Short mmCIF file of C-alpha atoms and ligand atoms in Angstrom, two decimals:
data_model
loop_
_atom_site.label_atom_id
_atom_site.label_comp_id
_atom_site.label_asym_id
_atom_site.label_seq_id
_atom_site.Cartn_x
_atom_site.Cartn_y
_atom_site.Cartn_z
CA MET V 185 0.06 -0.03 -0.04
CA LYS V 186 1.34 3.60 -0.78
CA LYS V 187 2.04 5.70 1.86
CA LEU V 188 1.04 9.43 1.35
CA MET V 189 0.93 12.39 3.60
CA LEU V 190 -1.52 15.28 3.72
CA LEU V 191 0.01 18.76 4.47
CA ALA V 192 -2.60 21.25 5.22
CA THR V 193 -2.13 25.06 4.97
CA GLY V 194 -5.60 26.32 5.30
CA GLY V 195 -7.77 27.99 2.56
CA THR V 196 -11.59 27.61 1.90
CA ILE V 197 -11.36 23.83 2.16
CA ALA V 198 -10.57 23.94 5.75
CA CYS V 199 -12.91 26.93 6.54
CA THR V 200 -15.82 26.76 8.94
CA PRO V 201 -18.27 29.58 9.86
CA THR V 202 -17.07 31.79 12.82
CA GLU V 203 -18.30 34.94 14.24
CA ASN V 204 -15.92 36.91 11.95
CA GLY V 205 -16.93 34.96 8.90
CA LEU V 206 -15.38 31.88 7.12
CA ALA V 207 -12.00 31.14 8.66
CA PRO V 208 -9.74 28.04 8.24
CA THR V 209 -10.05 26.11 11.38
CA LEU V 210 -10.07 22.29 10.35
CA HIS V 211 -6.76 20.40 10.89
CA ALA V 212 -5.14 18.10 8.39
CA GLN V 213 -6.41 15.02 10.06
CA ASN V 214 -10.05 16.38 9.78
CA LEU V 215 -9.68 16.55 6.13
CA VAL V 216 -8.02 13.11 5.82
CA ASP V 217 -11.03 11.70 7.90
CA CYS V 218 -13.49 12.80 5.18
CA VAL V 219 -11.97 10.73 2.55
CA ALA V 220 -9.50 8.17 3.83
CA ASP V 221 -12.17 5.27 3.88
CA LYS V 222 -12.56 5.62 0.12
CA LEU V 223 -8.77 5.38 -0.77
CA PRO V 224 -6.48 2.27 -0.87
CA CYS V 225 -3.54 3.99 0.66
CA GLU V 226 -2.13 4.76 3.96
CA ILE V 227 -2.48 8.64 4.87
CA SER V 228 -0.77 10.47 7.54
CA ALA V 229 -1.59 14.19 8.18
CA ARG V 230 0.23 17.23 9.28
CA ASP V 231 -0.79 21.15 9.74
CA VAL V 232 1.95 23.29 8.31
CA PHE V 233 -0.26 26.44 8.42
CA MET V 234 -3.68 27.51 8.78
CA MET V 235 -4.24 30.68 6.77
CA ASP V 236 -6.06 32.28 4.05
CA SER V 237 -3.75 31.92 0.90
CA SER V 238 -3.65 35.51 0.55
CA ASN V 239 -1.28 35.53 3.41
CA MET V 240 0.90 33.07 1.85
CA GLN V 241 4.19 34.76 0.89
CA PRO V 242 7.67 33.62 -0.35
CA GLU V 243 8.76 32.82 3.32
CA GLU V 244 5.69 30.33 3.62
CA TRP V 245 6.58 28.78 0.28
CA SER V 246 10.24 27.97 1.64
CA ALA V 247 8.71 26.44 4.84
CA LEU V 248 6.21 24.52 2.81
CA ALA V 249 8.95 23.15 0.61
CA ARG V 250 11.04 22.09 3.56
CA ALA V 251 8.02 20.21 5.01
CA ILE V 252 7.34 18.45 1.84
CA ASP V 253 11.03 17.61 1.52
CA GLU V 254 10.86 16.05 4.95
CA ALA V 255 7.66 14.32 4.37
CA LEU V 256 8.88 12.62 1.21
CA LYS V 257 11.69 10.91 3.02
CA ASP V 258 9.22 8.83 4.52
CA CYS V 259 6.26 8.52 2.14
CA ASP V 260 5.30 8.03 -1.64
CA GLY V 261 3.71 11.25 -2.31
CA VAL V 262 2.35 14.55 -0.65
CA VAL V 263 -1.08 16.30 -1.04
CA VAL V 264 -1.09 19.90 0.00
CA THR V 265 -4.34 21.53 0.74
CA HIS V 266 -4.31 25.26 0.05
CA GLY V 267 -6.37 28.23 -0.50
CA THR V 268 -7.11 28.78 -4.24
CA ASP V 269 -6.34 32.50 -4.41
CA THR V 270 -2.49 32.21 -4.46
CA MET V 271 -2.26 28.33 -5.06
CA ALA V 272 -0.86 28.89 -8.51
CA TYR V 273 2.09 30.91 -7.16
CA THR V 274 2.92 28.54 -4.45
CA ALA V 275 2.64 25.65 -7.15
CA ALA V 276 5.16 27.50 -9.30
CA ALA V 277 7.66 28.33 -6.46
CA LEU V 278 7.47 24.74 -5.14
CA SER V 279 8.14 23.44 -8.69
CA TYR V 280 11.48 25.14 -8.76
CA MET V 281 12.44 24.55 -5.13
CA LEU V 282 11.66 20.77 -5.43
CA ALA V 283 12.57 20.26 -9.12
CA GLY V 284 13.74 16.85 -9.72
CA VAL V 285 12.22 15.57 -6.34
CA GLY V 286 11.15 12.16 -7.98
CA LYS V 287 7.81 11.93 -6.26
CA PRO V 288 4.43 13.46 -6.68
CA VAL V 289 3.35 16.79 -4.83
CA ILE V 290 -0.18 17.63 -5.59
CA LEU V 291 -1.83 20.80 -4.34
CA THR V 292 -5.56 20.91 -4.01
CA GLY V 293 -8.34 23.02 -2.43
CA SER V 294 -12.02 23.85 -3.07
CA GLN V 295 -14.25 26.61 -4.03
CA LEU V 296 -16.58 25.50 -1.26
CA PRO V 297 -15.66 24.53 2.40
CA ILE V 298 -15.57 20.68 2.91
CA SER V 299 -18.64 21.22 5.34
CA HIS V 300 -20.85 22.69 2.73
CA PRO V 301 -23.45 20.31 1.28
CA LEU V 302 -22.49 21.19 -2.20
CA THR V 303 -18.83 21.12 -1.65
CA ASP V 304 -16.19 20.20 -4.30
CA ALA V 305 -13.74 19.59 -1.74
CA ARG V 306 -14.17 15.76 -1.42
CA LEU V 307 -13.96 15.18 -5.10
CA ASN V 308 -10.76 17.32 -5.31
CA LEU V 309 -9.23 15.69 -2.34
CA LEU V 310 -10.11 12.11 -3.72
CA ARG V 311 -8.68 13.05 -7.25
CA ALA V 312 -5.62 14.66 -5.56
CA PHE V 313 -4.74 11.48 -3.74
CA THR V 314 -5.41 9.52 -6.84
CA ALA V 315 -2.77 11.55 -8.73
CA ALA V 316 -0.48 11.08 -5.64
CA MET V 317 -0.97 7.24 -5.80
CA GLN V 318 -0.44 7.30 -9.60
CA GLY V 319 2.86 8.41 -8.84
CA THR V 320 4.05 10.82 -11.70
CA PRO V 321 6.83 12.93 -10.29
CA GLY V 322 6.61 16.83 -10.01
CA VAL V 323 4.55 19.61 -8.78
CA TYR V 324 1.03 19.75 -9.84
CA VAL V 325 -2.25 21.40 -9.04
CA CYS V 326 -5.21 18.94 -9.06
CA PHE V 327 -8.52 20.70 -9.29
CA HIS V 328 -11.89 19.76 -10.75
CA ASP V 329 -11.25 17.37 -13.46
CA GLN V 330 -7.68 18.44 -14.47
CA LEU V 331 -3.95 17.96 -13.23
CA ILE V 332 -1.97 21.01 -14.16
CA SER V 333 1.73 21.35 -13.94
CA GLY V 334 2.72 23.82 -11.27
CA VAL V 335 4.35 26.21 -13.62
CA ARG V 336 1.56 26.37 -16.10
CA CYS V 337 -1.36 26.90 -13.77
CA VAL V 338 -3.43 30.11 -13.52
CA LYS V 339 -6.60 30.87 -11.54
CA THR V 340 -8.97 32.03 -14.18
CA HIS V 341 -12.31 31.88 -12.36
CA THR V 342 -13.19 33.37 -9.02
CA SER V 343 -16.09 31.19 -8.38
CA SER V 344 -16.71 28.21 -10.92
CA MET V 345 -15.85 24.83 -9.68
CA ASN V 346 -13.29 24.67 -12.72
CA ALA V 347 -11.22 27.64 -11.36
CA PHE V 348 -7.82 26.90 -12.74
CA SER V 349 -6.48 26.84 -16.37
CA SER V 350 -3.42 25.21 -17.86
CA VAL V 351 -1.91 28.07 -19.86
CA ASN V 352 0.23 27.55 -22.87
CA ALA V 353 0.60 23.80 -22.37
CA ARG V 354 -1.83 21.01 -22.28
CA ALA V 355 -3.02 19.81 -18.84
CA ALA V 356 -0.69 17.43 -17.57
CA GLY V 357 -3.56 15.16 -16.89
CA PHE V 358 -7.53 14.71 -16.79
CA PHE V 359 -10.18 12.68 -14.93
CA ASP V 360 -12.97 10.97 -16.60
CA VAL V 361 -14.99 7.99 -15.75
CA GLU V 362 -12.07 5.86 -16.29
CA GLY V 363 -9.96 7.60 -13.66
CA LEU V 364 -6.66 9.87 -14.12
CA HIS V 365 -5.05 10.00 -17.67
CA ILE V 366 -1.51 11.52 -17.64
CA VAL V 367 -0.98 13.10 -20.99
CA SER V 368 1.79 15.63 -20.27
CA PRO V 369 3.78 15.39 -17.15
CA GLN V 370 5.95 18.25 -15.88
CA PRO V 371 9.33 17.85 -17.34
CA GLN V 372 11.85 17.19 -14.65
CA PRO V 373 15.66 17.94 -14.49
CA ALA V 374 17.93 15.09 -15.08
CA ASN V 375 20.59 16.01 -12.28
CA GLU V 376 20.38 14.79 -8.80
CA TYR V 377 17.72 16.29 -6.62
CA ARG V 378 18.49 18.87 -4.00
CA LEU V 379 15.94 21.02 -2.12
CA ARG V 380 16.66 24.53 -3.06
CA ASP V 381 14.46 26.52 -0.73
CA GLY V 382 16.10 29.89 -1.05
CA ILE V 383 13.98 32.68 -2.17
CA ASP V 384 14.44 36.60 -2.37
CA PRO V 385 11.14 38.36 -2.31
CA HIS V 386 12.47 41.56 -3.81
CA VAL V 387 10.72 41.23 -7.12
CA PHE V 388 8.35 43.83 -8.42
CA LEU V 389 5.53 43.01 -10.74
CA LEU V 390 4.45 45.75 -13.30
CA LYS V 391 1.61 45.44 -15.65
CA LEU V 392 1.94 48.37 -18.14
CA ALA V 393 -0.93 50.58 -19.30
CA PRO V 394 -0.61 53.07 -22.25
CA GLY V 395 1.03 56.06 -20.58
CA THR V 396 2.68 54.35 -17.63
CA SER V 397 5.46 56.57 -16.36
CA PRO V 398 9.03 55.66 -16.31
CA ASP V 399 9.11 57.03 -12.68
CA VAL V 400 7.66 53.76 -11.70
CA LEU V 401 10.82 52.00 -12.97
CA ARG V 402 12.97 54.49 -11.11
CA PHE V 403 10.88 53.78 -7.98
CA VAL V 404 11.68 50.03 -8.33
CA ARG V 405 15.33 50.74 -8.09
CA GLN V 406 15.08 53.09 -5.31
CA ALA V 407 12.80 50.74 -3.18
CA GLY V 408 15.53 48.12 -3.21
CA TYR V 409 14.09 45.67 -5.71
CA ARG V 410 16.55 43.18 -7.26
CA GLY V 411 14.28 41.87 -9.94
CA LEU V 412 11.26 43.17 -12.25
CA VAL V 413 8.79 41.22 -14.12
CA ILE V 414 7.01 43.40 -16.73
CA GLU V 415 3.96 42.45 -18.37
CA ALA V 416 4.48 44.16 -21.70
CA PHE V 417 1.86 44.61 -24.50
CA GLY V 418 1.15 41.80 -27.03
CA LEU V 419 4.40 40.24 -28.24
CA GLY V 420 6.46 42.45 -25.77
CA GLY V 421 6.30 46.00 -26.78
CA LEU V 422 6.26 49.00 -24.59
CA HIS V 423 6.27 52.75 -25.19
CA TYR V 424 9.08 55.16 -25.50
CA ILE V 425 7.62 58.30 -27.20
CA ARG V 426 6.89 60.94 -24.63
CA ARG V 427 7.39 58.49 -21.83
CA ASN V 428 10.44 56.46 -22.54
CA LEU V 429 10.30 53.05 -20.90
CA VAL V 430 12.91 51.34 -22.99
CA ARG V 431 15.57 53.92 -21.57
CA ALA V 432 14.14 53.56 -17.97
CA MET V 433 14.52 49.72 -18.41
CA GLU V 434 18.00 50.10 -19.74
CA GLU V 435 18.80 52.14 -16.70
CA LEU V 436 17.36 49.34 -14.52
CA GLY V 437 19.48 46.76 -16.19
CA GLU V 438 22.60 48.80 -16.04
CA SER V 439 22.24 49.17 -12.18
CA GLY V 440 22.25 45.35 -11.80
CA ILE V 441 18.42 44.81 -11.70
CA TYR V 442 17.22 41.67 -13.53
CA VAL V 443 14.26 42.32 -15.81
CA LEU V 444 11.98 39.57 -17.19
CA VAL V 445 9.69 40.43 -19.89
CA VAL V 446 6.44 38.45 -20.36
CA SER V 447 3.12 39.49 -22.28
CA GLN V 448 -0.02 40.70 -20.85
CA CYS V 449 -1.92 38.33 -23.14
CA LEU V 450 -2.77 35.34 -21.17
CA TYR V 451 -2.03 33.00 -24.17
CA GLU V 452 0.99 32.45 -26.51
CA LYS V 453 4.53 33.83 -26.29
CA ALA V 454 6.24 37.25 -25.99
CA ASP V 455 8.75 37.45 -28.96
CA LEU V 456 10.80 40.72 -28.56
CA SER V 457 12.37 40.44 -31.95
CA VAL V 458 9.24 41.08 -34.14
CA TYR V 459 8.48 44.78 -33.74
CA GLU V 460 10.57 47.85 -33.21
CA VAL V 461 9.10 48.50 -29.98
CA GLY V 462 10.15 45.18 -28.57
CA ARG V 463 13.66 45.31 -30.12
CA GLY V 464 14.67 48.04 -27.86
CA LEU V 465 14.52 45.40 -25.22
CA MET V 466 16.68 42.80 -26.75
CA LYS V 467 19.77 43.41 -24.23
CA ASP V 468 21.68 40.78 -22.26
CA TYR V 469 20.24 41.92 -19.04
CA ILE V 470 16.72 41.93 -20.20
CA LEU V 471 15.43 38.49 -20.37
CA ASN V 472 12.51 37.29 -22.52
CA GLY V 473 9.90 35.34 -20.59
CA ARG V 474 8.53 33.80 -23.68
CA ASP V 475 5.26 31.95 -22.83
CA MET V 476 5.64 31.95 -19.24
CA THR V 477 2.55 32.77 -16.99
CA THR V 478 3.07 35.73 -14.76
CA GLU V 479 2.79 33.44 -11.90
CA ALA V 480 5.71 31.21 -13.03
CA ALA V 481 7.85 34.42 -13.93
CA VAL V 482 7.50 36.08 -10.68
CA CYS V 483 8.12 32.92 -8.71
CA LYS V 484 11.12 32.12 -11.16
CA MET V 485 12.66 35.49 -10.69
CA MET V 486 12.38 35.32 -6.91
CA TRP V 487 13.60 31.82 -6.69
CA ALA V 488 16.53 32.50 -9.09
CA LEU V 489 17.55 35.47 -7.01
CA GLY V 490 17.75 33.22 -4.03
CA GLN V 491 20.22 31.04 -5.53
CA GLU V 492 23.93 31.47 -6.08
CA ASP V 493 24.04 32.17 -9.75
CA PRO V 494 20.60 33.66 -10.87
CA VAL V 495 21.52 34.13 -14.51
CA ARG V 496 22.36 30.46 -14.95
CA TRP V 497 18.70 29.68 -13.69
CA LEU V 498 16.97 32.49 -15.47
CA LYS V 499 18.31 31.38 -18.81
CA GLN V 500 17.26 27.96 -18.64
CA SER V 501 13.80 26.14 -18.33
CA LEU V 502 13.85 24.10 -15.32
CA VAL V 503 10.43 22.22 -15.34
CA GLY V 504 8.73 23.22 -18.51
CA GLU V 505 8.04 26.95 -17.37
CA TYR V 506 8.65 28.12 -20.81
CA ARG V 507 9.14 26.88 -24.39
N1 LIG L 882 -9.60 33.14 0.24
C1 LIG L 882 -9.29 31.65 -0.05
C2 LIG L 882 -7.86 31.31 0.00
O1 LIG L 882 -7.17 31.54 -1.07
C3 LIG L 882 -10.06 31.23 -1.22
C4 LIG L 882 -10.02 29.85 -1.42
O2 LIG L 882 -9.45 29.06 -0.90
O3 LIG L 882 -10.73 29.35 -2.38
O4 LIG L 882 -7.40 31.06 1.03
#
């Protein structure tokens, strides 16, 4: 029998009504008790946090990665319950920190608390454990009828049960009446696994609007950020007449700040070489994020800045975060 562990962090799935509104009060063991009799595996339980995922930040990602690394020394796979709001960020950060881990790490949650009569929590939990038992290594979000690579996951719906989409890649797997079908697993690095839980939260995310002032980029430097992820227009363009963002980006790069450009279009890639307004960005210190999701790009930059040689990591796709 496979040995799995549930690590709970809070979120709607663990919420019960309190006098201040819904709050995560259920423990990991309470969640396991709701599904364990339906599953042919041994499940242990541990509380890591009990929080709304809006409060999950880079420090929590590192602590969670350490808890998963520890748990996997003694079991075949881990399911992490998590709030849906920032689950895609946590999944991306864990994908880098645990790259090459060799076992499944499956994040799930729900749109309705497990105590709600119409809850999606039970099905999501059962499916997450099914994915963990199936054994495909890597970090995934399992939600509704999909298994999504942790670096391709975006929360695209606030209320639908099908809250997450796999962006710019097929879902890693899907569920139907026959069970789980794995179609596109998260690529894993060949070299030996080592937990890399270092992270630097000094990364600023800027979504451009027509007319965004270059002063914002000066602020990024003055405020001590070490990295900038910029959501540029379309294929990667940004304005330089009247308000010269290209010059301001060069200044940032020259002062040692890493800049990663992604597109503010949800689908398909940035390609800085196509338009004149993008070519201004084709400098060594300005990195093309290609078809990365914003979540995967921000977490990659924070994680890379927490490693010894950030450029080495930024210039390679580690777990299929870009093509
Ligand atoms: N606010 C909750 C959270 O992200 C939402 C959810 O879990 O669906 O923790």
